[in-house]
């Protein structure tokens, strides 16, 4: 009788422990080699894919996928979106979209570091958005939403010697309360911040946590893909001519942009205007007169990305989008804010050997170039493609020559006036 009572009380718990133990210790895992799984993940723009390693790293390893790093502009699908053009015209590459609202430089650095082995010596496209570079840098809620403890542990486990970039990254992570919630992570980051590698005991604890997270990634990342953009991409591709013809594609972009921006005077997509602006448009008048993109920690966060690309000899095309000029005029955003950002970011890139730059920043006044206030649209993506297509041509095999300068990790650089650097 007593045994029966004990089993009734503890049996379910014991079964649960055995089930979880069997799941984690067993051989089961998502088939990350499955082309269908990879194809779904390539346009999912999903945190489960970003925060883990299994699927995205396998995709890049194949050599068939090229990572397109950015933020929310990547999910603006039109007939000229990079994924649509690559699919329609059977190009030698397929974009693997790595970006969502709030995936700024600090998040992207963790992602890039996590795929260093697979990405090394290959090509990538990186969209640098002006709106990331606000004076206070990455917002706490954006960081929290995309934070990957697995990527932090991967980085800590790889440390043999602490560099200036490692110290800076540790300090930036400690700026966020979510990171400090974990006592082990906080303790180790404080060590790295002071220039010390983790102790043997800390490494054992890191490896234990890291292995658990990697097992979760192996088991569950594929089940979390869910929604992706494949249906939208297929539908958009049907609007394009059967063979690549630039004048015809330009006409498609014009027609699409014209049809989708006819309910407002700002050249903004109808659905975005209706949902996000129409009811509060009057309040937005002259609301950005004091905004600034020329100073702040994002410049040094971005340097982490550059350091990692250089460390792994990744050949990168950087795309600098504009801001919708009509929106700038309406909200009063000063012209020198955008031009200053561009001047400063171009200097940071070019002075270190990152010379592949698609600078579209002066085209914000062109019709249908932007889909909304800050994201590339119909003609904008086509303009970007004029850089992307030749850059990703397999025949182009130029080797980058980088010269990293850790001055760009400093607070002095973050606050430096753009005009000092020239163009």
mmCIF file of C-alpha atoms in Angstrom:
data_model
loop_
_atom_site.group_PDB
_atom_site.id
_atom_site.type_symbol
_atom_site.label_atom_id
_atom_site.label_comp_id
_atom_site.label_asym_id
_atom_site.label_seq_id
_atom_site.Cartn_x
_atom_site.Cartn_y
_atom_site.Cartn_z
ATOM 1 C CA UNK A 1 0.000 0.000 0.000
ATOM 2 C CA UNK A 2 2.827 2.372 0.956
ATOM 3 C CA UNK A 3 4.674 1.629 -2.337
ATOM 4 C CA UNK A 4 1.530 2.414 -4.289
ATOM 5 C CA UNK A 5 1.170 5.746 -2.513
ATOM 6 C CA UNK A 6 4.797 6.589 -3.126
ATOM 7 C CA UNK A 7 4.459 5.760 -6.812
ATOM 8 C CA UNK A 8 1.295 7.861 -7.041
ATOM 9 C CA UNK A 9 3.135 10.778 -5.472
ATOM 10 C CA UNK A 10 6.470 10.502 -7.228
ATOM 11 C CA UNK A 11 5.748 8.335 -10.260
ATOM 12 C CA UNK A 12 4.784 11.153 -12.622
ATOM 13 C CA UNK A 13 7.862 13.153 -11.595
ATOM 14 C CA UNK A 14 10.120 10.144 -12.111
ATOM 15 C CA UNK A 15 8.581 9.468 -15.526
ATOM 16 C CA UNK A 16 9.076 13.097 -16.508
ATOM 17 C CA UNK A 17 12.735 12.990 -15.437
ATOM 18 C CA UNK A 18 13.306 9.775 -17.390
ATOM 19 C CA UNK A 19 11.552 11.201 -20.433
ATOM 20 C CA UNK A 20 13.559 14.426 -20.400
ATOM 21 C CA UNK A 21 16.767 12.504 -19.708
ATOM 22 C CA UNK A 22 16.078 10.159 -22.604
ATOM 23 C CA UNK A 23 15.314 13.099 -24.869
ATOM 24 C CA UNK A 24 18.523 14.952 -24.051
ATOM 25 C CA UNK A 25 20.792 11.910 -23.896
ATOM 26 C CA UNK A 26 19.306 10.077 -26.850
ATOM 27 C CA UNK A 27 20.409 10.277 -30.482
ATOM 28 C CA UNK A 28 17.452 12.330 -31.687
ATOM 29 C CA UNK A 29 18.055 15.668 -33.383
ATOM 30 C CA UNK A 30 16.616 17.858 -36.105
ATOM 31 C CA UNK A 31 17.887 16.892 -39.558
ATOM 32 C CA UNK A 32 19.794 20.105 -40.275
ATOM 33 C CA UNK A 33 21.139 18.534 -43.484
ATOM 34 C CA UNK A 34 17.634 18.357 -44.975
ATOM 35 C CA UNK A 35 17.490 20.855 -47.875
ATOM 36 C CA UNK A 36 13.806 21.510 -47.133
ATOM 37 C CA UNK A 37 14.563 22.466 -43.519
ATOM 38 C CA UNK A 38 17.375 24.789 -44.619
ATOM 39 C CA UNK A 39 15.219 26.383 -47.334
ATOM 40 C CA UNK A 40 12.485 27.126 -44.796
ATOM 41 C CA UNK A 41 14.975 28.535 -42.292
ATOM 42 C CA UNK A 42 16.623 30.776 -44.916
ATOM 43 C CA UNK A 43 13.597 33.076 -44.996
ATOM 44 C CA UNK A 44 12.133 32.420 -41.541
ATOM 45 C CA UNK A 45 13.975 35.338 -39.865
ATOM 46 C CA UNK A 46 13.324 33.407 -36.676
ATOM 47 C CA UNK A 47 15.003 33.849 -33.284
ATOM 48 C CA UNK A 48 15.244 30.095 -32.769
ATOM 49 C CA UNK A 49 17.396 29.933 -35.899
ATOM 50 C CA UNK A 50 19.428 33.064 -35.025
ATOM 51 C CA UNK A 51 20.111 32.142 -31.396
ATOM 52 C CA UNK A 52 21.201 28.616 -32.241
ATOM 53 C CA UNK A 53 23.883 27.278 -34.541
ATOM 54 C CA UNK A 54 22.634 24.070 -36.069
ATOM 55 C CA UNK A 55 20.586 25.086 -39.115
ATOM 56 C CA UNK A 56 22.112 28.415 -40.172
ATOM 57 C CA UNK A 57 25.656 27.087 -39.839
ATOM 58 C CA UNK A 58 24.809 24.022 -41.902
ATOM 59 C CA UNK A 59 23.289 26.280 -44.571
ATOM 60 C CA UNK A 60 26.415 28.441 -44.844
ATOM 61 C CA UNK A 61 28.623 25.342 -44.806
ATOM 62 C CA UNK A 62 26.976 24.088 -48.008
ATOM 63 C CA UNK A 63 28.291 27.096 -49.957
ATOM 64 C CA UNK A 64 24.864 27.468 -51.597
ATOM 65 C CA UNK A 65 23.631 30.097 -49.141
ATOM 66 C CA UNK A 66 25.037 33.583 -48.541
ATOM 67 C CA UNK A 67 24.184 35.316 -45.234
ATOM 68 C CA UNK A 68 22.389 38.637 -45.612
ATOM 69 C CA UNK A 69 22.749 40.405 -42.257
ATOM 70 C CA UNK A 70 20.488 43.304 -41.372
ATOM 71 C CA UNK A 71 17.296 44.080 -39.524
ATOM 72 C CA UNK A 72 13.634 44.501 -40.416
ATOM 73 C CA UNK A 73 14.232 45.654 -44.010
ATOM 74 C CA UNK A 74 14.962 42.038 -44.926
ATOM 75 C CA UNK A 75 11.325 41.009 -44.467
ATOM 76 C CA UNK A 76 10.039 43.704 -46.876
ATOM 77 C CA UNK A 77 9.332 41.385 -49.809
ATOM 78 C CA UNK A 78 8.687 42.849 -53.240
ATOM 79 C CA UNK A 79 9.495 41.677 -56.765
ATOM 80 C CA UNK A 80 13.022 43.073 -56.435
ATOM 81 C CA UNK A 81 13.892 41.651 -53.008
ATOM 82 C CA UNK A 82 17.259 39.785 -53.061
ATOM 83 C CA UNK A 83 15.614 36.423 -52.328
ATOM 84 C CA UNK A 84 13.108 36.915 -55.146
ATOM 85 C CA UNK A 85 15.704 37.852 -57.759
ATOM 86 C CA UNK A 86 17.990 35.000 -56.736
ATOM 87 C CA UNK A 87 15.167 32.473 -57.001
ATOM 88 C CA UNK A 88 13.617 33.799 -60.214
ATOM 89 C CA UNK A 89 16.859 33.957 -62.162
ATOM 90 C CA UNK A 90 18.445 30.849 -60.625
ATOM 91 C CA UNK A 91 21.519 32.652 -59.422
ATOM 92 C CA UNK A 92 24.517 30.864 -57.969
ATOM 93 C CA UNK A 93 23.517 31.827 -54.421
ATOM 94 C CA UNK A 94 20.478 31.861 -52.168
ATOM 95 C CA UNK A 95 20.221 34.553 -49.482
ATOM 96 C CA UNK A 96 20.002 33.300 -45.903
ATOM 97 C CA UNK A 97 18.231 36.205 -44.206
ATOM 98 C CA UNK A 98 19.605 37.016 -40.754
ATOM 99 C CA UNK A 99 17.732 39.966 -39.374
ATOM 100 C CA UNK A 100 14.596 41.139 -37.603
ATOM 101 C CA UNK A 101 13.540 44.321 -35.795
ATOM 102 C CA UNK A 102 16.265 45.053 -33.268
ATOM 103 C CA UNK A 103 19.011 42.782 -34.600
ATOM 104 C CA UNK A 104 21.669 45.473 -34.498
ATOM 105 C CA UNK A 105 25.434 45.158 -34.412
ATOM 106 C CA UNK A 106 25.776 43.654 -30.919
ATOM 107 C CA UNK A 107 23.383 40.825 -31.739
ATOM 108 C CA UNK A 108 24.862 40.327 -35.189
ATOM 109 C CA UNK A 109 28.363 40.036 -33.722
ATOM 110 C CA UNK A 110 27.279 37.073 -31.586
ATOM 111 C CA UNK A 111 25.655 35.441 -34.615
ATOM 112 C CA UNK A 112 28.696 36.011 -36.854
ATOM 113 C CA UNK A 113 31.087 34.674 -34.197
ATOM 114 C CA UNK A 114 28.923 31.568 -33.809
ATOM 115 C CA UNK A 115 29.263 30.740 -37.524
ATOM 116 C CA UNK A 116 32.914 31.750 -37.940
ATOM 117 C CA UNK A 117 34.110 28.284 -38.965
ATOM 118 C CA UNK A 118 31.468 27.953 -41.699
ATOM 119 C CA UNK A 119 31.680 31.578 -42.848
ATOM 120 C CA UNK A 120 35.466 31.902 -42.940
ATOM 121 C CA UNK A 121 36.811 32.870 -46.370
ATOM 122 C CA UNK A 122 33.328 33.253 -47.859
ATOM 123 C CA UNK A 123 31.155 36.246 -48.805
ATOM 124 C CA UNK A 124 28.404 38.082 -46.968
ATOM 125 C CA UNK A 125 26.091 41.065 -47.399
ATOM 126 C CA UNK A 126 25.499 43.414 -44.471
ATOM 127 C CA UNK A 127 22.870 46.180 -44.416
ATOM 128 C CA UNK A 128 23.900 49.048 -42.105
ATOM 129 C CA UNK A 129 20.803 50.970 -41.053
ATOM 130 C CA UNK A 130 21.164 54.614 -39.940
ATOM 131 C CA UNK A 131 18.413 54.238 -37.323
ATOM 132 C CA UNK A 132 20.585 51.832 -35.309
ATOM 133 C CA UNK A 133 22.962 54.676 -34.474
ATOM 134 C CA UNK A 134 20.909 56.590 -31.932
ATOM 135 C CA UNK A 135 22.861 58.271 -29.088
ATOM 136 C CA UNK A 136 22.028 55.633 -26.452
ATOM 137 C CA UNK A 137 22.595 52.650 -28.742
ATOM 138 C CA UNK A 138 20.753 49.342 -28.751
ATOM 139 C CA UNK A 139 17.494 49.403 -26.785
ATOM 140 C CA UNK A 140 17.239 47.022 -23.847
ATOM 141 C CA UNK A 141 14.066 45.333 -25.095
ATOM 142 C CA UNK A 142 15.599 44.703 -28.529
ATOM 143 C CA UNK A 143 18.676 43.178 -26.923
ATOM 144 C CA UNK A 144 16.594 41.010 -24.590
ATOM 145 C CA UNK A 145 14.409 39.713 -27.398
ATOM 146 C CA UNK A 146 17.340 38.413 -29.454
ATOM 147 C CA UNK A 147 19.812 37.574 -26.678
ATOM 148 C CA UNK A 148 21.553 34.210 -27.134
ATOM 149 C CA UNK A 149 23.222 32.797 -24.059
ATOM 150 C CA UNK A 150 24.514 30.021 -26.297
ATOM 151 C CA UNK A 151 26.449 32.508 -28.422
ATOM 152 C CA UNK A 152 27.945 34.137 -25.330
ATOM 153 C CA UNK A 153 29.084 30.752 -24.009
ATOM 154 C CA UNK A 154 30.478 29.836 -27.454
ATOM 155 C CA UNK A 155 32.531 33.026 -27.396
ATOM 156 C CA UNK A 156 33.720 32.540 -23.800
ATOM 157 C CA UNK A 157 34.682 28.924 -24.503
ATOM 158 C CA UNK A 158 36.797 30.046 -27.469
ATOM 159 C CA UNK A 159 38.893 32.542 -25.487
ATOM 160 C CA UNK A 160 42.594 31.726 -25.315
ATOM 161 C CA UNK A 161 43.694 35.313 -24.884
ATOM 162 C CA UNK A 162 41.622 38.404 -24.140
ATOM 163 C CA UNK A 163 41.759 41.120 -26.801
ATOM 164 C CA UNK A 164 40.543 44.725 -26.658
ATOM 165 C CA UNK A 165 37.475 43.649 -28.615
ATOM 166 C CA UNK A 166 36.766 40.890 -26.076
ATOM 167 C CA UNK A 167 37.021 43.380 -23.232
ATOM 168 C CA UNK A 168 34.701 45.786 -24.998
ATOM 169 C CA UNK A 169 32.162 43.035 -25.756
ATOM 170 C CA UNK A 170 32.193 41.855 -22.143
ATOM 171 C CA UNK A 171 31.549 45.391 -20.939
ATOM 172 C CA UNK A 172 28.695 45.902 -23.393
ATOM 173 C CA UNK A 173 27.038 42.648 -22.370
ATOM 174 C CA UNK A 174 27.250 43.691 -18.728
ATOM 175 C CA UNK A 175 25.350 46.860 -19.592
ATOM 176 C CA UNK A 176 22.199 44.742 -19.951
ATOM 177 C CA UNK A 177 20.269 43.478 -16.924
ATOM 178 C CA UNK A 178 19.247 40.265 -18.694
ATOM 179 C CA UNK A 179 22.882 39.182 -18.899
ATOM 180 C CA UNK A 180 23.521 39.992 -15.240
ATOM 181 C CA UNK A 181 20.634 37.748 -14.182
ATOM 182 C CA UNK A 182 22.962 34.748 -14.612
ATOM 183 C CA UNK A 183 25.559 34.781 -11.822
ATOM 184 C CA UNK A 184 28.044 32.620 -13.714
ATOM 185 C CA UNK A 185 27.835 34.758 -16.860
ATOM 186 C CA UNK A 186 28.204 37.985 -14.886
ATOM 187 C CA UNK A 187 31.184 36.631 -12.952
ATOM 188 C CA UNK A 188 33.031 35.447 -16.060
ATOM 189 C CA UNK A 189 32.287 38.608 -18.029
ATOM 190 C CA UNK A 190 33.767 40.713 -15.236
ATOM 191 C CA UNK A 191 36.933 38.606 -15.487
ATOM 192 C CA UNK A 192 37.117 39.096 -19.254
ATOM 193 C CA UNK A 193 36.387 42.786 -18.897
ATOM 194 C CA UNK A 194 39.514 43.078 -16.724
ATOM 195 C CA UNK A 195 41.606 41.158 -19.277
ATOM 196 C CA UNK A 196 41.510 37.669 -17.742
ATOM 197 C CA UNK A 197 40.458 34.429 -19.449
ATOM 198 C CA UNK A 198 37.928 32.244 -17.596
ATOM 199 C CA UNK A 199 39.379 29.942 -14.925
ATOM 200 C CA UNK A 200 39.384 26.159 -15.377
ATOM 201 C CA UNK A 201 36.412 25.840 -13.013
ATOM 202 C CA UNK A 202 34.508 28.531 -14.910
ATOM 203 C CA UNK A 203 35.270 26.805 -18.222
ATOM 204 C CA UNK A 204 33.793 23.561 -16.895
ATOM 205 C CA UNK A 205 30.623 25.368 -15.830
ATOM 206 C CA UNK A 206 30.434 27.182 -19.168
ATOM 207 C CA UNK A 207 30.849 23.923 -21.089
ATOM 208 C CA UNK A 208 28.089 22.284 -19.049
ATOM 209 C CA UNK A 209 25.626 25.102 -19.774
ATOM 210 C CA UNK A 210 26.766 25.326 -23.373
ATOM 211 C CA UNK A 211 26.208 21.624 -24.009
ATOM 212 C CA UNK A 212 22.666 21.843 -22.664
ATOM 213 C CA UNK A 213 21.893 24.791 -24.917
ATOM 214 C CA UNK A 214 23.429 23.077 -27.937
ATOM 215 C CA UNK A 215 21.338 19.998 -27.266
ATOM 216 C CA UNK A 216 18.194 22.164 -27.131
ATOM 217 C CA UNK A 217 19.242 23.670 -30.459
ATOM 218 C CA UNK A 218 19.693 20.211 -31.998
ATOM 219 C CA UNK A 219 16.312 19.056 -30.741
ATOM 220 C CA UNK A 220 14.031 22.013 -31.176
ATOM 221 C CA UNK A 221 15.344 24.662 -33.620
ATOM 222 C CA UNK A 222 13.748 22.999 -36.620
ATOM 223 C CA UNK A 223 10.361 22.782 -34.943
ATOM 224 C CA UNK A 224 10.478 26.523 -34.204
ATOM 225 C CA UNK A 225 10.945 27.700 -37.776
ATOM 226 C CA UNK A 226 7.217 28.199 -38.266
ATOM 227 C CA UNK A 227 6.375 31.135 -40.517
ATOM 228 C CA UNK A 228 8.690 31.976 -43.396
ATOM 229 C CA UNK A 229 8.646 34.202 -46.464
ATOM 230 C CA UNK A 230 8.772 31.476 -49.120
ATOM 231 C CA UNK A 231 5.156 31.884 -50.251
ATOM 232 C CA UNK A 232 5.569 35.670 -50.580
ATOM 233 C CA UNK A 233 8.827 35.204 -52.480
ATOM 234 C CA UNK A 234 7.243 32.748 -54.913
ATOM 235 C CA UNK A 235 4.280 35.085 -55.492
ATOM 236 C CA UNK A 236 6.555 38.103 -56.043
ATOM 237 C CA UNK A 237 8.716 36.164 -58.516
ATOM 238 C CA UNK A 238 5.689 35.658 -60.788
ATOM 239 C CA UNK A 239 5.587 39.420 -61.414
ATOM 240 C CA UNK A 240 9.037 39.413 -63.032
ATOM 241 C CA UNK A 241 9.881 38.705 -66.688
ATOM 242 C CA UNK A 242 10.999 35.125 -67.374
ATOM 243 C CA UNK A 243 14.506 36.226 -68.326
ATOM 244 C CA UNK A 244 16.516 38.974 -66.647
ATOM 245 C CA UNK A 245 15.805 42.245 -68.429
ATOM 246 C CA UNK A 246 16.691 45.337 -66.392
ATOM 247 C CA UNK A 247 14.354 47.861 -68.113
ATOM 248 C CA UNK A 248 11.433 45.452 -67.710
ATOM 249 C CA UNK A 249 12.277 44.815 -64.061
ATOM 250 C CA UNK A 250 12.568 48.562 -63.437
ATOM 251 C CA UNK A 251 9.072 48.923 -64.894
ATOM 252 C CA UNK A 252 7.786 46.194 -62.574
ATOM 253 C CA UNK A 253 9.327 48.029 -59.600
ATOM 254 C CA UNK A 254 7.776 51.351 -60.674
ATOM 255 C CA UNK A 255 4.361 49.804 -61.223
ATOM 256 C CA UNK A 256 4.432 47.940 -57.939
ATOM 257 C CA UNK A 257 5.573 51.003 -56.020
ATOM 258 C CA UNK A 258 3.001 53.271 -57.626
ATOM 259 C CA UNK A 259 0.120 50.892 -56.949
ATOM 260 C CA UNK A 260 1.100 50.391 -53.312
ATOM 261 C CA UNK A 261 1.667 54.037 -52.274
ATOM 262 C CA UNK A 262 -1.465 55.813 -53.507
ATOM 263 C CA UNK A 263 -3.143 56.645 -50.177
ATOM 264 C CA UNK A 264 -0.581 59.162 -48.860
ATOM 265 C CA UNK A 265 1.754 61.981 -49.911
ATOM 266 C CA UNK A 266 4.901 60.490 -48.364
ATOM 267 C CA UNK A 267 5.550 57.662 -50.817
ATOM 268 C CA UNK A 268 4.956 55.107 -48.068
ATOM 269 C CA UNK A 269 3.365 51.702 -48.565
ATOM 270 C CA UNK A 270 -0.398 51.997 -48.079
ATOM 271 C CA UNK A 271 -0.682 49.287 -45.432
ATOM 272 C CA UNK A 272 2.170 50.732 -43.362
ATOM 273 C CA UNK A 273 0.757 54.230 -43.591
ATOM 274 C CA UNK A 274 -2.725 53.091 -42.635
ATOM 275 C CA UNK A 275 -1.588 50.970 -39.702
ATOM 276 C CA UNK A 276 1.280 53.020 -38.272
ATOM 277 C CA UNK A 277 0.993 56.662 -39.341
ATOM 278 C CA UNK A 278 -2.452 57.850 -40.430
ATOM 279 C CA UNK A 279 -3.897 58.306 -36.953
ATOM 280 C CA UNK A 280 -0.883 60.159 -35.540
ATOM 281 C CA UNK A 281 0.540 61.939 -38.553
ATOM 282 C CA UNK A 282 -0.031 65.440 -37.191
ATOM 283 C CA UNK A 283 1.946 64.616 -34.056
ATOM 284 C CA UNK A 284 4.899 63.520 -36.182
ATOM 285 C CA UNK A 285 5.282 66.921 -37.852
ATOM 286 C CA UNK A 286 8.764 68.307 -36.984
ATOM 287 C CA UNK A 287 9.138 65.547 -34.351
ATOM 288 C CA UNK A 288 12.688 64.546 -35.390
ATOM 289 C CA UNK A 289 14.388 67.934 -35.370
ATOM 290 C CA UNK A 290 16.590 66.865 -32.462
ATOM 291 C CA UNK A 291 17.255 63.296 -33.561
ATOM 292 C CA UNK A 292 20.844 62.254 -34.233
ATOM 293 C CA UNK A 293 22.649 59.285 -35.777
ATOM 294 C CA UNK A 294 26.204 60.606 -35.575
ATOM 295 C CA UNK A 295 27.228 59.621 -32.060
ATOM 296 C CA UNK A 296 26.875 56.711 -29.654
ATOM 297 C CA UNK A 297 27.944 53.156 -28.736
ATOM 298 C CA UNK A 298 26.574 51.581 -31.915
ATOM 299 C CA UNK A 299 29.713 52.704 -33.750
ATOM 300 C CA UNK A 300 31.860 50.544 -31.470
ATOM 301 C CA UNK A 301 29.328 47.706 -31.494
ATOM 302 C CA UNK A 302 29.620 47.827 -35.280
ATOM 303 C CA UNK A 303 33.403 47.623 -34.926
ATOM 304 C CA UNK A 304 32.977 44.247 -33.217
ATOM 305 C CA UNK A 305 31.281 43.054 -36.411
ATOM 306 C CA UNK A 306 34.160 44.383 -38.520
ATOM 307 C CA UNK A 307 36.744 42.746 -36.257
ATOM 308 C CA UNK A 308 35.011 39.382 -36.603
ATOM 309 C CA UNK A 309 34.678 39.633 -40.370
ATOM 310 C CA UNK A 310 38.363 40.520 -40.635
ATOM 311 C CA UNK A 311 39.435 37.755 -38.238
ATOM 312 C CA UNK A 312 37.727 35.205 -40.471
ATOM 313 C CA UNK A 313 38.690 36.801 -43.806
ATOM 314 C CA UNK A 314 35.063 37.286 -44.849
ATOM 315 C CA UNK A 315 34.540 39.331 -48.023
ATOM 316 C CA UNK A 316 31.638 41.671 -47.239
ATOM 317 C CA UNK A 317 29.435 44.033 -49.210
ATOM 318 C CA UNK A 318 28.008 46.751 -46.966
ATOM 319 C CA UNK A 319 24.713 48.326 -48.062
ATOM 320 C CA UNK A 320 23.929 51.781 -46.663
ATOM 321 C CA UNK A 321 20.249 52.618 -47.254
ATOM 322 C CA UNK A 322 18.810 56.136 -47.278
ATOM 323 C CA UNK A 323 15.914 57.551 -45.313
ATOM 324 C CA UNK A 324 12.710 58.511 -47.098
ATOM 325 C CA UNK A 325 13.379 62.166 -48.029
ATOM 326 C CA UNK A 326 9.731 63.185 -47.812
ATOM 327 C CA UNK A 327 9.627 61.725 -44.325
ATOM 328 C CA UNK A 328 12.819 63.577 -43.361
ATOM 329 C CA UNK A 329 11.307 66.837 -44.601
ATOM 330 C CA UNK A 330 8.034 66.245 -42.783
ATOM 331 C CA UNK A 331 9.584 65.263 -39.454
ATOM 332 C CA UNK A 332 12.367 67.841 -39.669
ATOM 333 C CA UNK A 333 15.244 65.358 -39.444
ATOM 334 C CA UNK A 334 18.315 67.494 -40.278
ATOM 335 C CA UNK A 335 20.140 66.570 -43.460
ATOM 336 C CA UNK A 336 23.511 66.737 -41.694
ATOM 337 C CA UNK A 337 22.417 63.926 -39.361
ATOM 338 C CA UNK A 338 22.209 61.460 -42.243
ATOM 339 C CA UNK A 339 25.204 62.787 -44.167
ATOM 340 C CA UNK A 340 27.260 62.825 -40.976
ATOM 341 C CA UNK A 341 26.370 59.210 -40.220
ATOM 342 C CA UNK A 342 27.323 58.168 -43.753
ATOM 343 C CA UNK A 343 30.589 60.091 -43.646
ATOM 344 C CA UNK A 344 31.544 58.542 -40.329
ATOM 345 C CA UNK A 345 30.581 54.959 -41.194
ATOM 346 C CA UNK A 346 32.286 55.122 -44.606
ATOM 347 C CA UNK A 347 35.499 56.277 -42.924
ATOM 348 C CA UNK A 348 35.272 53.463 -40.378
ATOM 349 C CA UNK A 349 34.861 50.951 -43.197
ATOM 350 C CA UNK A 350 37.284 52.216 -45.825
ATOM 351 C CA UNK A 351 40.142 53.062 -43.454
ATOM 352 C CA UNK A 352 40.216 49.396 -42.381
ATOM 353 C CA UNK A 353 40.022 47.880 -45.864
ATOM 354 C CA UNK A 354 36.277 47.303 -46.138
ATOM 355 C CA UNK A 355 35.958 48.872 -49.564
ATOM 356 C CA UNK A 356 32.870 47.100 -50.948
ATOM 357 C CA UNK A 357 30.193 49.660 -50.121
ATOM 358 C CA UNK A 358 26.830 50.116 -51.804
ATOM 359 C CA UNK A 359 26.140 53.651 -50.607
ATOM 360 C CA UNK A 360 22.505 54.379 -51.480
ATOM 361 C CA UNK A 361 22.124 57.077 -48.842
ATOM 362 C CA UNK A 362 21.605 59.947 -51.297
ATOM 363 C CA UNK A 363 18.681 58.287 -53.091
ATOM 364 C CA UNK A 364 15.931 58.798 -50.525
ATOM 365 C CA UNK A 365 14.166 61.311 -52.776
ATOM 366 C CA UNK A 366 13.750 58.888 -55.689
ATOM 367 C CA UNK A 367 10.233 57.563 -56.344
ATOM 368 C CA UNK A 368 9.443 54.152 -54.848
ATOM 369 C CA UNK A 369 12.973 53.756 -53.531
ATOM 370 C CA UNK A 370 11.761 53.322 -49.966
ATOM 371 C CA UNK A 371 8.863 51.144 -48.878
ATOM 372 C CA UNK A 372 8.175 53.199 -45.767
ATOM 373 C CA UNK A 373 10.075 55.742 -43.679
ATOM 374 C CA UNK A 374 13.398 53.911 -43.351
ATOM 375 C CA UNK A 375 13.267 50.590 -45.237
ATOM 376 C CA UNK A 376 14.325 49.828 -48.799
ATOM 377 C CA UNK A 377 11.450 49.223 -51.196
ATOM 378 C CA UNK A 378 10.777 48.416 -54.829
ATOM 379 C CA UNK A 379 13.371 50.552 -56.596
ATOM 380 C CA UNK A 380 15.686 50.547 -53.578
ATOM 381 C CA UNK A 381 16.194 46.796 -53.588
ATOM 382 C CA UNK A 382 16.811 46.893 -57.332
ATOM 383 C CA UNK A 383 19.467 49.569 -56.846
ATOM 384 C CA UNK A 384 21.084 47.411 -54.171
ATOM 385 C CA UNK A 385 21.021 44.431 -56.528
ATOM 386 C CA UNK A 386 23.205 46.322 -58.999
ATOM 387 C CA UNK A 387 25.927 45.957 -56.360
ATOM 388 C CA UNK A 388 24.895 42.578 -54.926
ATOM 389 C CA UNK A 389 24.789 40.608 -58.186
ATOM 390 C CA UNK A 390 28.355 41.409 -59.379
ATOM 391 C CA UNK A 391 29.722 41.115 -55.830
ATOM 392 C CA UNK A 392 28.346 37.580 -55.463
ATOM 393 C CA UNK A 393 29.345 36.489 -58.962
ATOM 394 C CA UNK A 394 31.467 33.320 -58.526
ATOM 395 C CA UNK A 395 33.967 34.741 -61.023
ATOM 396 C CA UNK A 396 34.779 37.562 -58.596
ATOM 397 C CA UNK A 397 37.474 36.208 -56.293
ATOM 398 C CA UNK A 398 39.197 39.269 -54.881
ATOM 399 C CA UNK A 399 40.743 38.687 -51.486
ATOM 400 C CA UNK A 400 40.101 41.407 -48.911
ATOM 401 C CA UNK A 401 43.005 43.116 -47.177
ATOM 402 C CA UNK A 402 41.936 44.352 -43.754
ATOM 403 C CA UNK A 403 43.803 46.564 -41.296
ATOM 404 C CA UNK A 404 41.824 46.621 -38.058
ATOM 405 C CA UNK A 405 42.113 49.673 -35.809
ATOM 406 C CA UNK A 406 40.810 49.235 -32.262
ATOM 407 C CA UNK A 407 40.480 52.998 -31.901
ATOM 408 C CA UNK A 408 36.982 52.451 -33.260
ATOM 409 C CA UNK A 409 36.115 50.576 -30.053
ATOM 410 C CA UNK A 410 36.730 53.721 -28.020
ATOM 411 C CA UNK A 411 34.251 56.165 -26.580
ATOM 412 C CA UNK A 412 36.271 58.930 -28.216
ATOM 413 C CA UNK A 413 35.380 57.552 -31.657
ATOM 414 C CA UNK A 414 31.746 57.155 -30.654
ATOM 415 C CA UNK A 415 31.547 60.876 -29.916
ATOM 416 C CA UNK A 416 33.837 62.146 -32.662
ATOM 417 C CA UNK A 417 32.481 64.713 -35.102
ATOM 418 C CA UNK A 418 32.174 63.202 -38.604
ATOM 419 C CA UNK A 419 33.599 66.213 -40.408
ATOM 420 C CA UNK A 420 37.030 65.635 -38.885
ATOM 421 C CA UNK A 421 37.470 62.468 -40.891
ATOM 422 C CA UNK A 422 36.888 63.820 -44.374
ATOM 423 C CA UNK A 423 34.985 61.814 -46.936
#
